[in-house]
Structures are given as structure tokens and as C-alpha cells.
PDB file of C-alpha atoms in Angstrom:
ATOM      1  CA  UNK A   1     -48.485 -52.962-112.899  1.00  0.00           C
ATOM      2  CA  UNK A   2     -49.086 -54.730-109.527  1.00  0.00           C
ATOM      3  CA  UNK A   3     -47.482 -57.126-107.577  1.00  0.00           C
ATOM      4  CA  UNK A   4     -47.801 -58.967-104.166  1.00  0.00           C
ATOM      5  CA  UNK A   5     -46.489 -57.080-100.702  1.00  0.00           C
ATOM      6  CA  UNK A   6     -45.134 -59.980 -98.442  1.00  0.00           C
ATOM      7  CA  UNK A   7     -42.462 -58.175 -96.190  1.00  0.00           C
ATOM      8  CA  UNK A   8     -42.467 -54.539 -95.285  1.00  0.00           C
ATOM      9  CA  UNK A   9     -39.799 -53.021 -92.531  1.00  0.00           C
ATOM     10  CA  UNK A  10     -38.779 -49.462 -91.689  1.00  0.00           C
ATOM     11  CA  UNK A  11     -36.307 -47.336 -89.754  1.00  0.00           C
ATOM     12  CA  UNK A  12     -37.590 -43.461 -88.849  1.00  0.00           C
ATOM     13  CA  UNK A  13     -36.996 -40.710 -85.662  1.00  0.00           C
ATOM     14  CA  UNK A  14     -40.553 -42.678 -84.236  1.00  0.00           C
ATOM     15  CA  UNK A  15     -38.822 -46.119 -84.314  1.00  0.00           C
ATOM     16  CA  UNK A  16     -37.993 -49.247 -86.549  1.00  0.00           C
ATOM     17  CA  UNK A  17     -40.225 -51.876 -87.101  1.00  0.00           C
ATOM     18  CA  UNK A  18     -41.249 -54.781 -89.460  1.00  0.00           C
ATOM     19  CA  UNK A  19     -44.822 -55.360 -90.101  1.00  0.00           C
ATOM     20  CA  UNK A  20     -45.385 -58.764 -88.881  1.00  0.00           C
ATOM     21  CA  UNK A  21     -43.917 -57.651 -85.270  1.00  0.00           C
ATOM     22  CA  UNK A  22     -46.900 -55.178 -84.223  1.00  0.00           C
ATOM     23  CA  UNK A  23     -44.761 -51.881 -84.597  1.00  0.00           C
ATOM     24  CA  UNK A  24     -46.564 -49.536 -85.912  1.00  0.00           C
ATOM     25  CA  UNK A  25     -45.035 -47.957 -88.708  1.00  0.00           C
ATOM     26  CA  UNK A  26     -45.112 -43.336 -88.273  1.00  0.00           C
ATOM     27  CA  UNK A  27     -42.543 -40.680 -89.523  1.00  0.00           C
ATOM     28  CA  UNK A  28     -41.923 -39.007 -86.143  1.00  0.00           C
ATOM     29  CA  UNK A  29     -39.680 -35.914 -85.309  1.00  0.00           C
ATOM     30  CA  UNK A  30     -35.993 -35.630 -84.085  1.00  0.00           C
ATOM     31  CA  UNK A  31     -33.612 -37.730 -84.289  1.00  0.00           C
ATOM     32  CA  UNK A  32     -33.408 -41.546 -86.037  1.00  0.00           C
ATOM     33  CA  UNK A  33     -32.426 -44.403 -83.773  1.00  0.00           C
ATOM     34  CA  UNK A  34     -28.957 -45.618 -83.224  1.00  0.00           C
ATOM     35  CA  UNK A  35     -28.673 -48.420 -85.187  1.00  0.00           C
ATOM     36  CA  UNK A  36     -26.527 -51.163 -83.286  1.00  0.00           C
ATOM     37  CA  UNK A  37     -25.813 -54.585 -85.566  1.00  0.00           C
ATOM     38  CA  UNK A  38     -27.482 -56.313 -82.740  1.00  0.00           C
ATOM     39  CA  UNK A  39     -30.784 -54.313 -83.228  1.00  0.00           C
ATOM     40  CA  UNK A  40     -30.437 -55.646 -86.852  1.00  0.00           C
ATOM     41  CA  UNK A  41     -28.534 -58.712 -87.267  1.00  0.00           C
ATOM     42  CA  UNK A  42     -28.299 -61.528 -84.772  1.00  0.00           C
ATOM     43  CA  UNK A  43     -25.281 -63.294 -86.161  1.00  0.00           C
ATOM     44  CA  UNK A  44     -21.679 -60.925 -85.894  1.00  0.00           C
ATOM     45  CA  UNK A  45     -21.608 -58.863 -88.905  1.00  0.00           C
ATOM     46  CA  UNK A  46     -18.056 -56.309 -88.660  1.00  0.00           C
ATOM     47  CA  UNK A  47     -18.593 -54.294 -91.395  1.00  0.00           C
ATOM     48  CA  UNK A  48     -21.697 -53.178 -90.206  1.00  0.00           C
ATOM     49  CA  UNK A  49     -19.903 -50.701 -87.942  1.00  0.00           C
ATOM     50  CA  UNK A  50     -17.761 -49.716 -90.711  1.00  0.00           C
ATOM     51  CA  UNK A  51     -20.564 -48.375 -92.741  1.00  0.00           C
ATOM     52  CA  UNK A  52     -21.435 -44.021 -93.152  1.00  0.00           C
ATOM     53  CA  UNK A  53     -24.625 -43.266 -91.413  1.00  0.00           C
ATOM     54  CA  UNK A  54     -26.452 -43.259 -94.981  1.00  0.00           C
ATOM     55  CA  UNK A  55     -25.595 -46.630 -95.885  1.00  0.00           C
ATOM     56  CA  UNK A  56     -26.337 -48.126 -92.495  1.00  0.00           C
ATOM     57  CA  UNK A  57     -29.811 -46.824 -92.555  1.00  0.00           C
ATOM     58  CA  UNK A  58     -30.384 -48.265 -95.740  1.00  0.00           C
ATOM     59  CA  UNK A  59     -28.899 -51.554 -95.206  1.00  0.00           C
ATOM     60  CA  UNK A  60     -31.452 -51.825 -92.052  1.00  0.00           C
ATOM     61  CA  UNK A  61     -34.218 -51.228 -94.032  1.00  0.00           C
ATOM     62  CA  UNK A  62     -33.641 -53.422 -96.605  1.00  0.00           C
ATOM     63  CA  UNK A  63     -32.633 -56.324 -94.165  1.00  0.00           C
ATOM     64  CA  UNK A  64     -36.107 -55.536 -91.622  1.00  0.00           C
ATOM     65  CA  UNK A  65     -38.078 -55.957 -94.749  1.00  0.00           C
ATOM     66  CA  UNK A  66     -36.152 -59.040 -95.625  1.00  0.00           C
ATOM     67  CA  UNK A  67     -36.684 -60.466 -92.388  1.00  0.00           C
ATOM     68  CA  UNK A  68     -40.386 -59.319 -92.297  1.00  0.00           C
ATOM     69  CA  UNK A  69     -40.862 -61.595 -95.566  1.00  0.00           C
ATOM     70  CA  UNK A  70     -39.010 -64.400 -94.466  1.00  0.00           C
ATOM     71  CA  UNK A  71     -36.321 -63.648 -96.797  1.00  0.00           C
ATOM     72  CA  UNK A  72     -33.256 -63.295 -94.189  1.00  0.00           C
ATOM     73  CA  UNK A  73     -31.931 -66.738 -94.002  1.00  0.00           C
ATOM     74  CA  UNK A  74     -31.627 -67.915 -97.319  1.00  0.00           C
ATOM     75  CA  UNK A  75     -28.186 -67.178 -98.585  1.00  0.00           C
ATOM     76  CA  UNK A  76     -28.035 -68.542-102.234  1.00  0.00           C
ATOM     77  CA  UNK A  77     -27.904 -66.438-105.302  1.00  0.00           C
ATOM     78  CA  UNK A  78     -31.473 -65.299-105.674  1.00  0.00           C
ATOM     79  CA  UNK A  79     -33.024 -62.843-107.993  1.00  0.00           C
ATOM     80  CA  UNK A  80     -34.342 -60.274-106.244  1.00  0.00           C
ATOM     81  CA  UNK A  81     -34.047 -57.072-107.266  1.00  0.00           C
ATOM     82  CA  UNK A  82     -32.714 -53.892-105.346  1.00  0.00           C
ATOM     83  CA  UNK A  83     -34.284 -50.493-105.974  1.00  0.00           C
ATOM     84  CA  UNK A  84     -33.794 -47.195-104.001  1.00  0.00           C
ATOM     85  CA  UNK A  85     -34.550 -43.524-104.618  1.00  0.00           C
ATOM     86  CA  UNK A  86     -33.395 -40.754-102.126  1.00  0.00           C
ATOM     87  CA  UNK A  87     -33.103 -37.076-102.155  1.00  0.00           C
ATOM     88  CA  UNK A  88     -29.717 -35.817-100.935  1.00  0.00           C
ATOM     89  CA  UNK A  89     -27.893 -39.493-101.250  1.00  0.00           C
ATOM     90  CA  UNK A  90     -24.689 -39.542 -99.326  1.00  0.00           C
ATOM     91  CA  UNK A  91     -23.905 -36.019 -99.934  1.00  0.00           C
ATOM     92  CA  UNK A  92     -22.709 -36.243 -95.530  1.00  0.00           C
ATOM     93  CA  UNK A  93     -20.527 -38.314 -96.039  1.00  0.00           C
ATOM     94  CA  UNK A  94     -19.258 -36.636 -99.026  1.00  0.00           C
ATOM     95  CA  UNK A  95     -18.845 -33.600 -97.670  1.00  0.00           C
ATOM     96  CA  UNK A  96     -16.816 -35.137 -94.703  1.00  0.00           C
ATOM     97  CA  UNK A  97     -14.737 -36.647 -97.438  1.00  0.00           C
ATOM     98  CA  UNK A  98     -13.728 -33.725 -99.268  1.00  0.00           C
ATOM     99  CA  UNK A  99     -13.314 -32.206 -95.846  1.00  0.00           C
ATOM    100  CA  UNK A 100     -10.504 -34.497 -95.360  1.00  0.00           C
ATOM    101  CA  UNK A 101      -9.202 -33.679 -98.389  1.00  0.00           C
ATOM    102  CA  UNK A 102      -8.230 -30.175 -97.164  1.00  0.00           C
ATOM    103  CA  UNK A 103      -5.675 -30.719 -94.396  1.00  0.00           C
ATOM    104  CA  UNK A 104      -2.271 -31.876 -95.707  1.00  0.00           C
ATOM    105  CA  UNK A 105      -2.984 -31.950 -99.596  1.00  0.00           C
ATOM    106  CA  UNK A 106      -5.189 -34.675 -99.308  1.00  0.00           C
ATOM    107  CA  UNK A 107      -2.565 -37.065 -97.349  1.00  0.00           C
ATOM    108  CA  UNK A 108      -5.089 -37.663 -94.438  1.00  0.00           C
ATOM    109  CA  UNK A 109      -8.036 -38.375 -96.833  1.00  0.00           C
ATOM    110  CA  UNK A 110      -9.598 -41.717 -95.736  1.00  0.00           C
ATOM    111  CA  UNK A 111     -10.157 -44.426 -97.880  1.00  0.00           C
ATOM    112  CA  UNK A 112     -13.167 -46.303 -95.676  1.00  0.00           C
ATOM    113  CA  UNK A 113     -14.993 -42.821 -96.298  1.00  0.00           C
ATOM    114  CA  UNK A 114     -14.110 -43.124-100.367  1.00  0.00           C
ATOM    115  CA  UNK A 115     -15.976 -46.130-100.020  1.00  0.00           C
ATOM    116  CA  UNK A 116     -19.072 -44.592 -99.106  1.00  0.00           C
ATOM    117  CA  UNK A 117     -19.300 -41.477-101.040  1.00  0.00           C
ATOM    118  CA  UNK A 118     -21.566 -43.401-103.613  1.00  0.00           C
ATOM    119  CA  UNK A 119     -25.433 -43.678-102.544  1.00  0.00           C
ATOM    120  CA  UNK A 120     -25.515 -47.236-104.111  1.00  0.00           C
ATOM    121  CA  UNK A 121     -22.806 -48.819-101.794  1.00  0.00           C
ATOM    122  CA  UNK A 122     -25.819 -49.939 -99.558  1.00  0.00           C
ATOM    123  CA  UNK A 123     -27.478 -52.026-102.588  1.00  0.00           C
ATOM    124  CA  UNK A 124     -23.805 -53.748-102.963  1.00  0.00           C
ATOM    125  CA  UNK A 125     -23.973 -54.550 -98.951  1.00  0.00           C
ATOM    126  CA  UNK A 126     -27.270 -55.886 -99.181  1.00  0.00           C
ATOM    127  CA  UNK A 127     -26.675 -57.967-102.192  1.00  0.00           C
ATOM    128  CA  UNK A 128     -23.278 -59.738-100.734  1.00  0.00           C
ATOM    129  CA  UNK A 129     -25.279 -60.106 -97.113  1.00  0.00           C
ATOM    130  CA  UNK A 130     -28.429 -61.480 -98.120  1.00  0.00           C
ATOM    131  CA  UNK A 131     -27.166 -62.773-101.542  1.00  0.00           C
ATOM    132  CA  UNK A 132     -29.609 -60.967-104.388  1.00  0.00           C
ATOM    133  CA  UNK A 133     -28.664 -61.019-107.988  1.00  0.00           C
ATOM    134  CA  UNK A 134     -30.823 -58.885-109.466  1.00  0.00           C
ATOM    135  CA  UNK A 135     -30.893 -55.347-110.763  1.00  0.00           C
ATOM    136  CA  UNK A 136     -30.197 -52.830-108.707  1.00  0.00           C
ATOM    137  CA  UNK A 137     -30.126 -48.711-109.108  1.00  0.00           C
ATOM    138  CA  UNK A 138     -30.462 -45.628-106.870  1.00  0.00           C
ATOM    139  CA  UNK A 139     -32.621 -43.008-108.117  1.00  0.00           C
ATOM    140  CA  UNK A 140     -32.803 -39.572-106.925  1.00  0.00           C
ATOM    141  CA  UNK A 141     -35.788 -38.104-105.912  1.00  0.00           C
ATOM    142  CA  UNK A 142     -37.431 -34.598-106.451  1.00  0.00           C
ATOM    143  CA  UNK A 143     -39.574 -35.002-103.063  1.00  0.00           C
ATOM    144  CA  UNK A 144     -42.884 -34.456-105.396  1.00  0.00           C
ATOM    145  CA  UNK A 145     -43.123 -38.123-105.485  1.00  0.00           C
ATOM    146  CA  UNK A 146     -43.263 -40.014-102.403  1.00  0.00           C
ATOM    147  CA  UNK A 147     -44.461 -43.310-103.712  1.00  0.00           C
ATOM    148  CA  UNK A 148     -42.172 -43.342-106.537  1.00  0.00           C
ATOM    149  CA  UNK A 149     -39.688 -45.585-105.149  1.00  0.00           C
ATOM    150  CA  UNK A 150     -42.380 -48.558-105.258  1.00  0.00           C
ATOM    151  CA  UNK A 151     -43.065 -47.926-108.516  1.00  0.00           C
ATOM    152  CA  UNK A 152     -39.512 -48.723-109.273  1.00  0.00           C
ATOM    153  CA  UNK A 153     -40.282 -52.173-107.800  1.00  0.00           C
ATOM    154  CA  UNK A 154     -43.268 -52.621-109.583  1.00  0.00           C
ATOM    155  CA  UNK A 155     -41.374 -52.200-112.661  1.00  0.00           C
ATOM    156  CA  UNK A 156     -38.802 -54.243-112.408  1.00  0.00           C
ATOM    157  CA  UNK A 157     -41.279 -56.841-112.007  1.00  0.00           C
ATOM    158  CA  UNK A 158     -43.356 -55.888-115.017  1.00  0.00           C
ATOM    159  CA  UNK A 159     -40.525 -55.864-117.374  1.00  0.00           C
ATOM    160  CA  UNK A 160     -39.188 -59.261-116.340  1.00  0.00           C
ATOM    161  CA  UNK A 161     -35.848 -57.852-115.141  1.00  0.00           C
ATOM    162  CA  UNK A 162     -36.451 -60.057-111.495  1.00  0.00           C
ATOM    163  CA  UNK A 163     -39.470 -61.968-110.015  1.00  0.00           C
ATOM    164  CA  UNK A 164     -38.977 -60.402-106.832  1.00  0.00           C
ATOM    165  CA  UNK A 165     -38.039 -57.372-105.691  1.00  0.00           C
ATOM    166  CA  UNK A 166     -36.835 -54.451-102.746  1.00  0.00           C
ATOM    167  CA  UNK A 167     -37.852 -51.491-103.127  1.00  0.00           C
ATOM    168  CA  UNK A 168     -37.725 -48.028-101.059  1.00  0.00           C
ATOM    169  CA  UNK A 169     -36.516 -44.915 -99.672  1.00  0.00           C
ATOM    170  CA  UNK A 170     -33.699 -43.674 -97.578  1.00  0.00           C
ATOM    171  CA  UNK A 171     -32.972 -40.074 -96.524  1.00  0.00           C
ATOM    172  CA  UNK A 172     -30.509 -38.218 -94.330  1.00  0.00           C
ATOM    173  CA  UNK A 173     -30.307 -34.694 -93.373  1.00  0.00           C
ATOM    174  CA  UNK A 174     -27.269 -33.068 -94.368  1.00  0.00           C
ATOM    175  CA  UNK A 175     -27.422 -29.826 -91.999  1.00  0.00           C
ATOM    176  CA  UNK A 176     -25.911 -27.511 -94.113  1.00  0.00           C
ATOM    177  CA  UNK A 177     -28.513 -28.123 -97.164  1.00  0.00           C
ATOM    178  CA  UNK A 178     -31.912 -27.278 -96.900  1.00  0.00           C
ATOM    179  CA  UNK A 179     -32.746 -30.625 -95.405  1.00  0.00           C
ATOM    180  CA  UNK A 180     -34.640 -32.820 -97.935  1.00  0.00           C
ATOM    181  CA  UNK A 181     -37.907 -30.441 -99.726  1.00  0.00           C
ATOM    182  CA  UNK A 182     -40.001 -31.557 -96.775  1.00  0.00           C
ATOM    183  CA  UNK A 183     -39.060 -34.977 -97.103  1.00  0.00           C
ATOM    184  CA  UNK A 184     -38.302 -36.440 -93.457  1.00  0.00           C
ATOM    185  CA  UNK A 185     -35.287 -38.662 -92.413  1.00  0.00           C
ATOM    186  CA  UNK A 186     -35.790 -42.886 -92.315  1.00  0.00           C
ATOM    187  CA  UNK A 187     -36.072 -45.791 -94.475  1.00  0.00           C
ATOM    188  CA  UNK A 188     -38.757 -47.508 -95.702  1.00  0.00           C
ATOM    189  CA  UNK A 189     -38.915 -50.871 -97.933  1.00  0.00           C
ATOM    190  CA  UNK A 190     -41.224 -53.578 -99.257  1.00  0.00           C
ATOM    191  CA  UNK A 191     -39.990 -56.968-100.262  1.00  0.00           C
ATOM    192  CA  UNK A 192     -43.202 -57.361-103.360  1.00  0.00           C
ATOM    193  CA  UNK A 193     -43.639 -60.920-105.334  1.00  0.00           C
ATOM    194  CA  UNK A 194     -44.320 -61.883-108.527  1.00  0.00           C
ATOM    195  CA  UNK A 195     -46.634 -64.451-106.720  1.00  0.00           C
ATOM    196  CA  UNK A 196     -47.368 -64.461-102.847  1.00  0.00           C
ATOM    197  CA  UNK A 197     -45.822 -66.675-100.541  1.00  0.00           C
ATOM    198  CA  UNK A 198     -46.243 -70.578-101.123  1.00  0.00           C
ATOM    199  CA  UNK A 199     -48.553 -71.204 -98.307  1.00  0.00           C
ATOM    200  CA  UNK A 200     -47.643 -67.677 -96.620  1.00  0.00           C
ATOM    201  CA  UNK A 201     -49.739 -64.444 -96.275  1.00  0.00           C
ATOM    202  CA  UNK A 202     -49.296 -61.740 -97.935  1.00  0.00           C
ATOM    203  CA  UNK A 203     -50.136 -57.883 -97.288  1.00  0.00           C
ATOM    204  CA  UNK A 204     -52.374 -57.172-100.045  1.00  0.00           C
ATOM    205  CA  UNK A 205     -51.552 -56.431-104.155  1.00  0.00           C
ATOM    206  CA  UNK A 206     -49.645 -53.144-104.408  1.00  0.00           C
ATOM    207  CA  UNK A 207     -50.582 -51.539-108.304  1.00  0.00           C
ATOM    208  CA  UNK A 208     -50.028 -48.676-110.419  1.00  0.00           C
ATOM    209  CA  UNK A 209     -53.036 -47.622-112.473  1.00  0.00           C
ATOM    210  CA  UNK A 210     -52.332 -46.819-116.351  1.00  0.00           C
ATOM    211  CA  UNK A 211     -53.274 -42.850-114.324  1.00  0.00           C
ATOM    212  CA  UNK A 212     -50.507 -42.691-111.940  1.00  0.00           C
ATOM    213  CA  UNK A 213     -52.889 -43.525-108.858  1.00  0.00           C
ATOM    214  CA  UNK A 214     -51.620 -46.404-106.816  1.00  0.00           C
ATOM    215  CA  UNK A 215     -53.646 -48.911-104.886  1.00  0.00           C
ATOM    216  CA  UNK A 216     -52.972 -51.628-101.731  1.00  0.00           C
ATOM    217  CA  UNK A 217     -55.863 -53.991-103.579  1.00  0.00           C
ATOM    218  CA  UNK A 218     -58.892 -51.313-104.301  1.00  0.00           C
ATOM    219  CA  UNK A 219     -58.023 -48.691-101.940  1.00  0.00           C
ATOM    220  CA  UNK A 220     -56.176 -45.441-103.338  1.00  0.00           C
ATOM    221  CA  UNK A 221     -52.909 -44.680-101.176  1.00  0.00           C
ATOM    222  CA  UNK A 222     -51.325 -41.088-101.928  1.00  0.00           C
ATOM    223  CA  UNK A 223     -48.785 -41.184 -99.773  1.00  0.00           C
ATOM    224  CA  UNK A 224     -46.308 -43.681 -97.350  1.00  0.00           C
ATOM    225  CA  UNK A 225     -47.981 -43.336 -94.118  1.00  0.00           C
ATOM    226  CA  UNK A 226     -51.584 -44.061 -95.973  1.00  0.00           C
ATOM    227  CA  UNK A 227     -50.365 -47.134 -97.469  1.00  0.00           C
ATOM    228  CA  UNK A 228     -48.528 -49.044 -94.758  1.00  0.00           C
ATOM    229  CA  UNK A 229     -51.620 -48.323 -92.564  1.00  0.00           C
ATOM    230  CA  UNK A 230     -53.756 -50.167 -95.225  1.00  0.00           C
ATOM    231  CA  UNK A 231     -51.087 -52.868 -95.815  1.00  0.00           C
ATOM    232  CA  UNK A 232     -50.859 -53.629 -91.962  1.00  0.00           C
ATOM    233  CA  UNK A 233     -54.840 -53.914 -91.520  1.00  0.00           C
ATOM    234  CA  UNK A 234     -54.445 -56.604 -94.023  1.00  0.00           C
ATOM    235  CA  UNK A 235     -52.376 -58.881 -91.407  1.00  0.00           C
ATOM    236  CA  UNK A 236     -55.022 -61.745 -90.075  1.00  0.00           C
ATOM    237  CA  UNK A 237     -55.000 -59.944 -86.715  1.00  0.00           C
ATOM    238  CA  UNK A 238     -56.247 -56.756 -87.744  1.00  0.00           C
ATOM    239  CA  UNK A 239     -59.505 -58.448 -89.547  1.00  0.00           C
TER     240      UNK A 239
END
């Protein structure tokens, strides 16, 4: 399975970043950024600041990546589809929720928090922002397999369910669980093409071999940091 990388964009405790800007892309330790709507979206966007913590960090992943492949300002129905894995989800948020469940027999519980106890609601955001109509699906990770979200890309592509699609991680700590088995904190996508760009570069072919390995064209990448370095050294500046 293979398929072109054209946009690639990240949020993690080191920084955000898209590919094409000359950030360079690193896990870092302590906290992730604040994530403003103005660091994300120039035009006003309100429910941004509604959104949990987990879904906000997805949502700028997906839409750094977007913009990274050029993909931001087209707002027809496109299909692109929207895959995700994570490790502890929105299990935060949940556990606020059921918190305020407690007090009063559930009379203060709050509905905008209901809204976000699901780790897809992020996917639904970034479908109605950036109109995609393609498949879309959280999966839940068992932190053995840190390239695994890709894969999900890759086949979604191979089996014809959409020509296009993005394709990631997003983690948050929850401090009361043992934080994510190693795992860190942050978002990372990659917008990957049946076909490159008309007339546009792209970062390389990511592919699956019938073994497991994957491979940014013919060099092996075990793990995230590995294959964003090799994707990036593919940009025209970095020959």
C-alpha cells in the first residue's frame, strides 16, 4: 500500500508546525501549547473555544496539515477521508463529565461537555469546517504501534473507500491514569494522495510493505520522529 505525502502539520509540548513553514517537527517535554483560534484559523471560528482540550488538539492538527497541503480553502464536499487512533481518547473530559454528574443528582451536568465525551467529535468538526465527506473512524491505540495511524490512511486509499485522505494521532494525558504507555502528548497528521499535487510537490511516497515495515520512498522509518525527518529533507530546500 503506498500513497503520496503532500501536507504534514503537528501540534506537541516542543511546538506546532506545518512542514512547508521551516518548523521543525520534535516531541518535546512539558506542557502542549495553548492553542488560540488565531494561532490556527485566520477567519473567526466561535466554536473553536467551545471545544474540550482533546478535540481542540485534534482539530489543529488536522487543519495545520490541511493548510500545509493546500487543502484549507476549498470548502466544497470533497472526499477526503478522516482517520485517527489515540490511546486514552477523551477519557478528561469524561471524567470531568461524570464529575458533574455527582453534585445535585446530575442537575448541574453540562451538556457542551456531553458533547465531547466521544473521541470522534473532532473528525465531525473537521469534516463541517473544511468540508470532507469521506470515511472517518477513531481507533484506539495499544502504544506498540506508533505508525499505525498512517496505515489507517494508507488503507483507506487502497480499498477505494476515498482518494485522499487525513490521517494521525492525538493524545492527552489524563493525570490520574498512567499517562499514555510511554506515548507522549500532541498531534500529528498527514494529508496523503492518491496522486500528488497537479503541478505541486509532494513529500515523498509513504508505503506499507506486504512485512509490516514502512517506507518514505526506499528508506525504512520505525517510528514518527524518523519519518517526518525524512519527509521534510524531501522539501526542494533541503536537497
Amino acid at each position: 500500500m503506498k500513497a503520496f505525502v503532500t501536507g504534514l502539520g503537528w501540534v506537541t509540548s516542543a511546538g506546532m508546525g506545518r512542514g512547508r513553514s521551516g518548523d521543525r517537527f520534535a516531541f518535546g517535554k512539558g506542557e502542549l501549547p495553548i492553542l488560540s483560534r488565531q494561532r490556527i484559523f485566520a477567519d473567526p471560528y466561535p466554536r473553536f473555544g467551545r471545544l474540550d482540550d482533546f478535540s481542540r488538539l485534534g482539530l489543529a492538527g488536522i487543519a495545520l496539515a490541511l493548510a500545509d497541503g493546500g487543502f484549507d480553502h476549498c470548502h466544497d464536499k470533497r472526499n477526503i477521508g478522516l482517520f485517527a487512533a489515540t490511546i486514552l481518547g477523551s477519557m478528561a473530559t469524561d471524567i470531568t463529565y461524570f464529575d458533574s454528574l455527582l453534585p445535585e443528582r446530575g442537575g448541574l451536568a453540562s451538556p457542551n461537555l456531553f458533547a465531547y465525551t466521544l473521541s470522534s467529535t473532532f473528525l465531525g468538526e473537521a469534516a463541517i469546517r473544511f468540508g470532507l465527506s469521506g470515511p472517518g473512524f477513531v481507533a484506539n491505540l495499544t502504544g506498540k504501534g506508533e505508525l499505525d495511524p498512517f496505515v489507517l490512511g494508507l488503507e483507506g486509499i487502497a480499498f477505494n473507500d476515498c482518494e485522499s485522505a487525513v490521517c494521525g494521532f492525538c493524545n492527552t494525558s489524563v493525570p490520574s491514569v498512567d499517562p499514555s504507555n510511554g506515548q507522549p502528548e500532541g498531534a500529528l497528521f498527514l494529508v496523503l494522495e492518491r496522486s500528488g499535487l497537479a503541478g505541486g510537490h509532494s513529500y515523498g511516497i509513504l508505503c506499507r510493505q506486504p512485512d509490516g515495515q514502512i517506507f518514505v520512498d526506499d528508506v525504512p522509518v520505525p517510528d514518527c520522529q524518523k519519518m517526518v525527518e525524512v519527509l521534510q529533507s524531501n522539501l526542494p530546500e533541503h536537497k
